[in-house]
């Protein structure tokens, strides 16, 4: 079936789009968007892929669900649209960014500049009903995004996977650790961060060090 997704991802995933579970997922999502308010906007469901082609991907950050508040989600995990207040997890990401790299706290929570440099900001579930966290889980998205991770692991080398929290760390089974690097820590949510499992992980500087070791251009993590 035809899916509106960036060409390199379409080439990598086109056989997945023909599987029965994915066709059923599409039917579910279309019905949900028709009957309810859902996020992100329809044209942004595959934004993580459209912003970061396969061959440009260097770093993968795995989230769980899109934000379910009005006008928050923009299809990139942990990211919000310009002008939107930063959710608690994103605040803690930026606090660690400040401490790790000695840079200013960003004004915008839009992480598109990261995606443009090769950071795939992938949620495990790509859609959600407004104000109902987890409402589109176990409908097929996780099967799809697990396949994305597996195929990236198979087709690429020297990727860096940032696995934040128990949910993301379970994805390690999909990654060939002989070909790729993994950095894991607690989740940036207040519950985890305030217990000491997030702050001080220095994942941003560590990622750049690993990229440089692999003769790749480091990420400019600074946002405006």
Short mmCIF file of N, CA and C in Angstrom, two decimals, residues 66-220:
data_model
loop_
_atom_site.label_atom_id
_atom_site.label_comp_id
_atom_site.label_asym_id
_atom_site.label_seq_id
_atom_site.Cartn_x
_atom_site.Cartn_y
_atom_site.Cartn_z
N UNK A 66 3.61 9.75 21.51
CA UNK A 66 3.57 11.20 21.28
C UNK A 66 2.92 11.91 22.47
N UNK A 67 3.25 13.17 22.63
CA UNK A 67 2.54 13.98 23.62
C UNK A 67 1.06 14.05 23.23
N UNK A 68 0.18 14.06 24.22
CA UNK A 68 -1.26 14.01 23.91
C UNK A 68 -1.98 15.31 24.21
N UNK A 69 -1.22 16.38 24.54
CA UNK A 69 -1.83 17.69 24.76
C UNK A 69 -1.98 18.46 23.46
N UNK A 70 -2.81 19.47 23.49
CA UNK A 70 -3.11 20.24 22.28
C UNK A 70 -1.86 20.89 21.70
N UNK A 71 -1.62 20.62 20.43
CA UNK A 71 -0.56 21.26 19.64
C UNK A 71 0.85 20.96 20.14
N UNK A 72 1.02 19.92 20.96
CA UNK A 72 2.35 19.58 21.44
C UNK A 72 3.14 18.74 20.43
N UNK A 73 2.58 17.61 20.05
CA UNK A 73 3.34 16.62 19.27
C UNK A 73 3.63 17.11 17.86
N UNK A 74 4.85 16.85 17.40
CA UNK A 74 5.19 17.17 16.02
C UNK A 74 5.83 15.98 15.29
N UNK A 75 5.63 14.79 15.82
CA UNK A 75 6.11 13.58 15.15
C UNK A 75 7.52 13.18 15.49
N UNK A 76 8.19 13.93 16.34
CA UNK A 76 9.54 13.60 16.80
C UNK A 76 9.49 13.32 18.30
N UNK A 77 10.09 12.24 18.75
CA UNK A 77 9.99 11.91 20.17
C UNK A 77 10.63 13.00 21.03
N UNK A 78 9.98 13.31 22.13
CA UNK A 78 10.38 14.30 23.13
C UNK A 78 10.27 15.74 22.63
N UNK A 79 9.98 15.95 21.37
CA UNK A 79 9.96 17.28 20.76
C UNK A 79 8.56 17.88 20.81
N UNK A 80 8.50 19.22 20.94
CA UNK A 80 7.22 19.93 20.84
C UNK A 80 7.35 21.05 19.82
N UNK A 81 6.21 21.51 19.35
CA UNK A 81 6.21 22.60 18.39
C UNK A 81 6.77 23.88 19.01
N UNK A 82 7.25 24.76 18.15
CA UNK A 82 7.72 26.07 18.60
C UNK A 82 6.63 26.79 19.38
N UNK A 83 7.01 27.45 20.45
CA UNK A 83 6.07 28.24 21.23
C UNK A 83 5.28 27.45 22.25
N UNK A 84 5.50 26.14 22.33
CA UNK A 84 4.79 25.28 23.28
C UNK A 84 5.66 25.08 24.52
N UNK A 85 5.03 25.15 25.70
CA UNK A 85 5.76 24.93 26.95
C UNK A 85 6.43 23.55 26.93
N UNK A 86 7.61 23.49 27.50
CA UNK A 86 8.37 22.24 27.50
C UNK A 86 7.82 21.27 28.54
N UNK A 87 7.41 20.07 28.14
CA UNK A 87 6.98 19.07 29.11
C UNK A 87 8.13 18.69 30.05
N UNK A 88 7.80 18.11 31.21
CA UNK A 88 8.83 17.81 32.22
C UNK A 88 10.01 16.98 31.70
N UNK A 89 9.75 15.96 30.90
CA UNK A 89 10.86 15.13 30.40
C UNK A 89 11.79 15.95 29.52
N UNK A 90 11.22 16.80 28.67
CA UNK A 90 12.05 17.63 27.80
C UNK A 90 12.83 18.64 28.62
N UNK A 91 12.24 19.18 29.67
CA UNK A 91 12.98 20.07 30.55
C UNK A 91 14.22 19.38 31.11
N UNK A 92 14.05 18.13 31.53
CA UNK A 92 15.19 17.41 32.11
C UNK A 92 16.22 17.03 31.06
N UNK A 93 15.79 16.79 29.84
CA UNK A 93 16.74 16.57 28.74
C UNK A 93 17.58 17.83 28.55
N UNK A 94 16.93 18.97 28.55
CA UNK A 94 17.65 20.23 28.34
C UNK A 94 18.55 20.57 29.52
N UNK A 95 18.13 20.23 30.74
CA UNK A 95 19.00 20.47 31.90
C UNK A 95 20.27 19.64 31.81
N UNK A 96 20.13 18.38 31.38
CA UNK A 96 21.32 17.53 31.21
C UNK A 96 22.18 18.05 30.07
N UNK A 97 21.55 18.52 29.02
CA UNK A 97 22.28 19.11 27.90
C UNK A 97 23.11 20.30 28.36
N UNK A 98 22.51 21.18 29.18
CA UNK A 98 23.22 22.33 29.71
C UNK A 98 24.43 21.91 30.54
N UNK A 99 24.21 20.97 31.44
CA UNK A 99 25.28 20.55 32.34
C UNK A 99 26.38 19.79 31.60
N UNK A 100 25.99 19.00 30.63
CA UNK A 100 26.96 18.19 29.89
C UNK A 100 27.83 19.04 28.99
N UNK A 101 27.23 19.97 28.26
CA UNK A 101 27.94 20.71 27.23
C UNK A 101 28.16 22.18 27.56
N UNK A 102 27.70 22.60 28.76
CA UNK A 102 27.87 23.98 29.21
C UNK A 102 27.29 24.97 28.20
N UNK A 103 26.04 24.70 27.80
CA UNK A 103 25.35 25.59 26.87
C UNK A 103 24.07 26.11 27.52
N UNK A 104 23.46 27.10 26.90
CA UNK A 104 22.26 27.72 27.46
C UNK A 104 21.03 26.83 27.28
N UNK A 105 20.08 27.02 28.20
CA UNK A 105 18.81 26.30 28.09
C UNK A 105 18.07 26.79 26.83
N UNK A 106 17.63 25.89 25.96
CA UNK A 106 16.98 26.30 24.71
C UNK A 106 15.63 26.97 24.95
N UNK A 107 15.31 27.92 24.11
CA UNK A 107 14.01 28.57 24.17
C UNK A 107 12.93 27.70 23.52
N UNK A 108 13.28 27.06 22.42
CA UNK A 108 12.33 26.22 21.70
C UNK A 108 12.54 24.75 22.05
N UNK A 109 11.43 24.03 22.15
CA UNK A 109 11.50 22.59 22.38
C UNK A 109 11.40 21.79 21.09
N UNK A 110 11.50 22.45 19.95
CA UNK A 110 11.43 21.77 18.67
C UNK A 110 12.79 21.16 18.34
N UNK A 111 12.84 19.85 18.22
CA UNK A 111 14.11 19.15 18.03
C UNK A 111 14.43 18.88 16.57
N UNK A 112 13.75 19.55 15.66
CA UNK A 112 14.03 19.34 14.24
C UNK A 112 15.49 19.58 13.86
N UNK A 113 16.19 20.55 14.47
CA UNK A 113 17.61 20.70 14.13
C UNK A 113 18.45 19.46 14.43
N UNK A 114 18.07 18.69 15.44
CA UNK A 114 18.76 17.43 15.70
C UNK A 114 18.48 16.43 14.58
N UNK A 115 17.20 16.33 14.21
CA UNK A 115 16.81 15.40 13.15
C UNK A 115 17.54 15.72 11.85
N UNK A 116 17.69 17.00 11.55
CA UNK A 116 18.34 17.41 10.31
C UNK A 116 19.81 16.99 10.27
N UNK A 117 20.39 16.72 11.42
CA UNK A 117 21.79 16.32 11.49
C UNK A 117 21.96 14.80 11.59
N UNK A 118 20.85 14.07 11.55
CA UNK A 118 20.97 12.61 11.57
C UNK A 118 20.54 11.94 12.84
N UNK A 119 19.74 12.63 13.66
CA UNK A 119 19.20 12.02 14.88
C UNK A 119 17.77 11.58 14.60
N UNK A 120 17.56 10.27 14.55
CA UNK A 120 16.22 9.73 14.35
C UNK A 120 15.50 9.73 15.69
N UNK A 121 14.45 10.55 15.79
CA UNK A 121 13.71 10.73 17.03
C UNK A 121 12.43 9.91 16.95
N UNK A 122 12.55 8.63 17.31
CA UNK A 122 11.54 7.63 17.01
C UNK A 122 10.70 7.25 18.23
N UNK A 123 9.41 7.54 18.17
CA UNK A 123 8.50 7.00 19.17
C UNK A 123 8.11 5.58 18.80
N UNK A 124 7.92 4.73 19.80
CA UNK A 124 7.48 3.37 19.54
C UNK A 124 6.06 3.33 19.00
N UNK A 125 5.23 4.25 19.48
CA UNK A 125 3.86 4.42 18.99
C UNK A 125 3.78 5.80 18.36
N UNK A 126 3.28 5.87 17.14
CA UNK A 126 3.39 7.12 16.38
C UNK A 126 2.16 8.01 16.47
N UNK A 127 1.08 7.53 17.08
CA UNK A 127 -0.13 8.35 17.20
C UNK A 127 -0.75 8.15 18.58
N UNK A 128 -1.64 9.07 18.95
CA UNK A 128 -2.31 8.99 20.25
C UNK A 128 -3.61 9.80 20.18
N UNK A 129 -4.61 9.37 20.93
CA UNK A 129 -5.85 10.15 21.04
C UNK A 129 -5.62 11.28 22.03
N UNK A 130 -6.18 12.44 21.76
CA UNK A 130 -5.99 13.61 22.61
C UNK A 130 -6.34 13.31 24.06
N UNK A 131 -5.42 13.68 24.94
CA UNK A 131 -5.60 13.60 26.39
C UNK A 131 -5.78 12.17 26.91
N UNK A 132 -5.36 11.18 26.11
CA UNK A 132 -5.47 9.78 26.53
C UNK A 132 -4.14 9.08 26.26
N UNK A 133 -3.21 9.22 27.18
CA UNK A 133 -1.89 8.63 27.01
C UNK A 133 -2.00 7.12 26.79
N UNK A 134 -1.23 6.63 25.84
CA UNK A 134 -1.20 5.20 25.58
C UNK A 134 -2.38 4.65 24.83
N UNK A 135 -3.27 5.52 24.34
CA UNK A 135 -4.52 5.06 23.73
C UNK A 135 -4.33 4.34 22.40
N UNK A 136 -3.19 4.51 21.75
CA UNK A 136 -2.93 3.82 20.48
C UNK A 136 -1.84 2.77 20.62
N UNK A 137 -1.53 2.39 21.84
CA UNK A 137 -0.57 1.30 22.05
C UNK A 137 -1.23 -0.04 21.73
N UNK A 138 -0.40 -1.01 21.37
CA UNK A 138 -0.85 -2.39 21.10
C UNK A 138 -1.86 -2.48 19.96
N UNK A 139 -1.69 -1.59 18.99
CA UNK A 139 -2.52 -1.61 17.79
C UNK A 139 -1.70 -1.95 16.53
N UNK A 140 -0.41 -2.11 16.71
CA UNK A 140 0.46 -2.43 15.58
C UNK A 140 1.65 -1.53 15.41
N UNK A 141 1.60 -0.33 16.02
CA UNK A 141 2.73 0.58 15.87
C UNK A 141 4.02 -0.02 16.40
N UNK A 142 3.96 -0.70 17.54
CA UNK A 142 5.18 -1.23 18.14
C UNK A 142 5.82 -2.29 17.24
N UNK A 143 4.98 -3.09 16.58
CA UNK A 143 5.50 -4.08 15.62
C UNK A 143 6.25 -3.36 14.50
N UNK A 144 5.66 -2.29 14.01
CA UNK A 144 6.28 -1.53 12.93
C UNK A 144 7.59 -0.89 13.36
N UNK A 145 7.59 -0.20 14.49
CA UNK A 145 8.81 0.51 14.90
C UNK A 145 9.90 -0.45 15.37
N UNK A 146 9.52 -1.60 15.92
CA UNK A 146 10.53 -2.63 16.21
C UNK A 146 11.20 -3.09 14.92
N UNK A 147 10.41 -3.22 13.87
CA UNK A 147 10.98 -3.61 12.58
C UNK A 147 11.92 -2.53 12.04
N UNK A 148 11.54 -1.27 12.24
CA UNK A 148 12.42 -0.17 11.83
C UNK A 148 13.78 -0.28 12.51
N UNK A 149 13.77 -0.51 13.83
CA UNK A 149 15.02 -0.62 14.58
C UNK A 149 15.84 -1.81 14.09
N UNK A 150 15.19 -2.95 13.87
CA UNK A 150 15.88 -4.15 13.40
C UNK A 150 16.52 -3.94 12.03
N UNK A 151 15.78 -3.30 11.14
CA UNK A 151 16.31 -3.08 9.79
C UNK A 151 17.45 -2.07 9.79
N UNK A 152 17.33 -1.04 10.60
CA UNK A 152 18.44 -0.10 10.72
C UNK A 152 19.68 -0.82 11.24
N UNK A 153 19.49 -1.64 12.25
CA UNK A 153 20.62 -2.39 12.81
C UNK A 153 21.26 -3.28 11.75
N UNK A 154 20.44 -3.88 10.92
CA UNK A 154 20.94 -4.81 9.91
C UNK A 154 21.63 -4.08 8.76
N UNK A 155 21.03 -2.98 8.30
CA UNK A 155 21.50 -2.32 7.08
C UNK A 155 22.62 -1.32 7.30
N UNK A 156 22.72 -0.76 8.50
CA UNK A 156 23.69 0.28 8.78
C UNK A 156 24.77 -0.21 9.73
N UNK A 157 25.83 0.58 9.86
CA UNK A 157 26.89 0.31 10.82
C UNK A 157 27.18 1.58 11.61
N UNK A 158 27.76 1.39 12.78
CA UNK A 158 28.23 2.52 13.61
C UNK A 158 27.12 3.50 13.99
N UNK A 159 25.90 3.01 14.17
CA UNK A 159 24.86 3.87 14.73
C UNK A 159 25.01 3.91 16.24
N UNK A 160 24.51 5.00 16.83
CA UNK A 160 24.50 5.13 18.29
C UNK A 160 23.05 5.17 18.74
N UNK A 161 22.67 4.22 19.58
CA UNK A 161 21.31 4.15 20.09
C UNK A 161 21.30 4.66 21.52
N UNK A 162 20.47 5.66 21.78
CA UNK A 162 20.29 6.20 23.12
C UNK A 162 19.01 5.62 23.70
N UNK A 163 19.17 4.76 24.70
CA UNK A 163 18.04 4.04 25.28
C UNK A 163 17.78 4.58 26.67
N UNK A 164 16.74 5.39 26.77
CA UNK A 164 16.43 6.09 28.01
C UNK A 164 15.21 5.46 28.69
N UNK A 165 15.43 4.83 29.81
CA UNK A 165 14.34 4.22 30.56
C UNK A 165 14.14 2.76 30.21
N UNK A 166 13.39 2.08 31.07
CA UNK A 166 13.20 0.64 30.93
C UNK A 166 12.55 0.24 29.62
N UNK A 167 11.58 1.01 29.16
CA UNK A 167 10.90 0.68 27.90
C UNK A 167 11.89 0.68 26.74
N UNK A 168 12.68 1.74 26.63
CA UNK A 168 13.63 1.84 25.53
C UNK A 168 14.73 0.78 25.65
N UNK A 169 15.16 0.49 26.86
CA UNK A 169 16.25 -0.48 27.04
C UNK A 169 15.85 -1.88 26.57
N UNK A 170 14.56 -2.17 26.57
CA UNK A 170 14.11 -3.48 26.07
C UNK A 170 14.38 -3.65 24.58
N UNK A 171 14.59 -2.54 23.88
CA UNK A 171 14.84 -2.60 22.44
C UNK A 171 16.25 -3.10 22.12
N UNK A 172 17.07 -3.29 23.13
CA UNK A 172 18.45 -3.73 22.89
C UNK A 172 18.48 -5.06 22.15
N UNK A 173 17.46 -5.87 22.35
CA UNK A 173 17.42 -7.19 21.70
C UNK A 173 17.29 -7.08 20.18
N UNK A 174 16.91 -5.90 19.69
CA UNK A 174 16.74 -5.68 18.26
C UNK A 174 18.01 -5.15 17.60
N UNK A 175 19.02 -4.86 18.39
CA UNK A 175 20.21 -4.15 17.91
C UNK A 175 21.42 -5.07 17.94
N UNK A 176 22.15 -5.11 16.85
CA UNK A 176 23.40 -5.88 16.76
C UNK A 176 24.50 -5.06 17.43
N UNK A 177 24.83 -5.43 18.66
CA UNK A 177 25.80 -4.64 19.43
C UNK A 177 27.24 -4.84 18.95
N UNK A 178 27.46 -5.76 18.02
CA UNK A 178 28.80 -5.89 17.43
C UNK A 178 29.02 -4.83 16.34
N UNK A 179 27.94 -4.22 15.88
CA UNK A 179 28.03 -3.22 14.81
C UNK A 179 27.72 -1.81 15.28
N UNK A 180 27.00 -1.70 16.40
CA UNK A 180 26.49 -0.41 16.85
C UNK A 180 26.82 -0.17 18.32
N UNK A 181 26.73 1.10 18.72
CA UNK A 181 26.99 1.48 20.11
C UNK A 181 25.67 1.80 20.81
N UNK A 182 25.60 1.47 22.08
CA UNK A 182 24.41 1.74 22.88
C UNK A 182 24.80 2.53 24.12
N UNK A 183 24.07 3.61 24.36
CA UNK A 183 24.19 4.36 25.60
C UNK A 183 22.83 4.28 26.30
N UNK A 184 22.80 3.82 27.53
CA UNK A 184 21.53 3.67 28.23
C UNK A 184 21.58 4.37 29.57
N UNK A 185 20.42 4.79 30.04
CA UNK A 185 20.30 5.45 31.34
C UNK A 185 18.85 5.39 31.76
N UNK A 186 18.55 5.99 32.90
CA UNK A 186 17.17 6.17 33.29
C UNK A 186 16.46 7.11 32.34
N UNK A 187 15.15 7.18 32.50
CA UNK A 187 14.33 8.05 31.66
C UNK A 187 14.41 9.48 32.18
N UNK A 188 14.29 10.48 31.30
CA UNK A 188 14.33 11.87 31.77
C UNK A 188 13.07 12.35 32.47
N UNK A 189 12.08 11.50 32.64
CA UNK A 189 10.87 11.90 33.38
C UNK A 189 11.23 12.27 34.81
N UNK A 190 10.47 13.14 35.45
CA UNK A 190 10.81 13.56 36.82
C UNK A 190 10.96 12.40 37.79
N UNK A 191 10.11 11.38 37.67
CA UNK A 191 10.18 10.25 38.60
C UNK A 191 11.54 9.58 38.56
N UNK A 192 12.04 9.34 37.36
CA UNK A 192 13.34 8.69 37.21
C UNK A 192 14.49 9.66 37.48
N UNK A 193 14.37 10.87 36.90
CA UNK A 193 15.46 11.84 37.03
C UNK A 193 15.70 12.23 38.48
N UNK A 194 14.62 12.41 39.24
CA UNK A 194 14.76 12.83 40.63
C UNK A 194 15.28 11.73 41.54
N UNK A 195 15.28 10.52 41.05
CA UNK A 195 15.87 9.40 41.80
C UNK A 195 17.33 9.17 41.44
N UNK A 196 17.85 10.02 40.56
CA UNK A 196 19.26 9.94 40.23
C UNK A 196 19.61 9.06 39.05
N UNK A 197 18.60 8.69 38.24
CA UNK A 197 18.85 7.76 37.14
C UNK A 197 19.04 8.45 35.79
N UNK A 198 18.94 9.78 35.77
CA UNK A 198 19.05 10.51 34.50
C UNK A 198 20.20 11.50 34.50
N UNK A 199 20.21 12.42 35.45
CA UNK A 199 21.20 13.49 35.43
C UNK A 199 22.62 12.95 35.59
N UNK A 200 23.52 13.51 34.77
CA UNK A 200 24.91 13.09 34.82
C UNK A 200 25.26 11.98 33.85
N UNK A 201 24.30 11.57 32.99
CA UNK A 201 24.63 10.48 32.05
C UNK A 201 25.57 10.95 30.93
N UNK A 202 25.59 12.26 30.67
CA UNK A 202 26.50 12.85 29.68
C UNK A 202 26.37 12.19 28.30
N UNK A 203 25.14 11.83 27.94
CA UNK A 203 24.95 11.13 26.68
C UNK A 203 25.24 12.00 25.46
N UNK A 204 25.12 13.31 25.60
CA UNK A 204 25.33 14.17 24.44
C UNK A 204 26.81 14.27 24.10
N UNK A 205 27.64 14.48 25.09
CA UNK A 205 29.09 14.51 24.83
C UNK A 205 29.62 13.12 24.48
N UNK A 206 29.09 12.09 25.12
CA UNK A 206 29.52 10.72 24.82
C UNK A 206 29.16 10.33 23.38
N UNK A 207 27.98 10.75 22.95
CA UNK A 207 27.58 10.48 21.56
C UNK A 207 28.55 11.12 20.59
N UNK A 208 28.89 12.37 20.83
CA UNK A 208 29.81 13.05 19.92
C UNK A 208 31.20 12.43 19.94
N UNK A 209 31.64 11.97 21.09
CA UNK A 209 32.92 11.29 21.16
C UNK A 209 32.91 10.01 20.33
N UNK A 210 31.83 9.27 20.42
CA UNK A 210 31.71 8.03 19.64
C UNK A 210 31.64 8.32 18.14
N UNK A 211 30.93 9.39 17.77
CA UNK A 211 30.87 9.76 16.36
C UNK A 211 32.25 10.14 15.83
N UNK A 212 32.98 10.89 16.60
CA UNK A 212 34.32 11.30 16.18
C UNK A 212 35.24 10.09 16.06
N UNK A 213 35.09 9.13 16.97
CA UNK A 213 35.90 7.91 16.88
C UNK A 213 35.60 7.13 15.61
N UNK A 214 34.38 7.27 15.12
CA UNK A 214 33.98 6.58 13.88
C UNK A 214 34.16 7.47 12.65
N UNK A 215 34.90 8.58 12.81
CA UNK A 215 35.16 9.52 11.71
C UNK A 215 33.88 10.12 11.14
N UNK A 216 32.93 10.39 12.02
CA UNK A 216 31.69 11.04 11.62
C UNK A 216 31.60 12.41 12.27
N UNK A 217 30.85 13.30 11.64
CA UNK A 217 30.67 14.64 12.16
C UNK A 217 29.82 14.59 13.42
N UNK A 218 30.26 15.21 14.51
CA UNK A 218 29.45 15.22 15.74
C UNK A 218 28.18 16.05 15.57
N UNK A 219 27.23 15.83 16.46
CA UNK A 219 25.97 16.55 16.43
C UNK A 219 26.14 17.89 17.15
N UNK A 220 25.65 18.94 16.55
CA UNK A 220 25.57 20.23 17.23
C UNK A 220 24.26 20.23 18.01
#
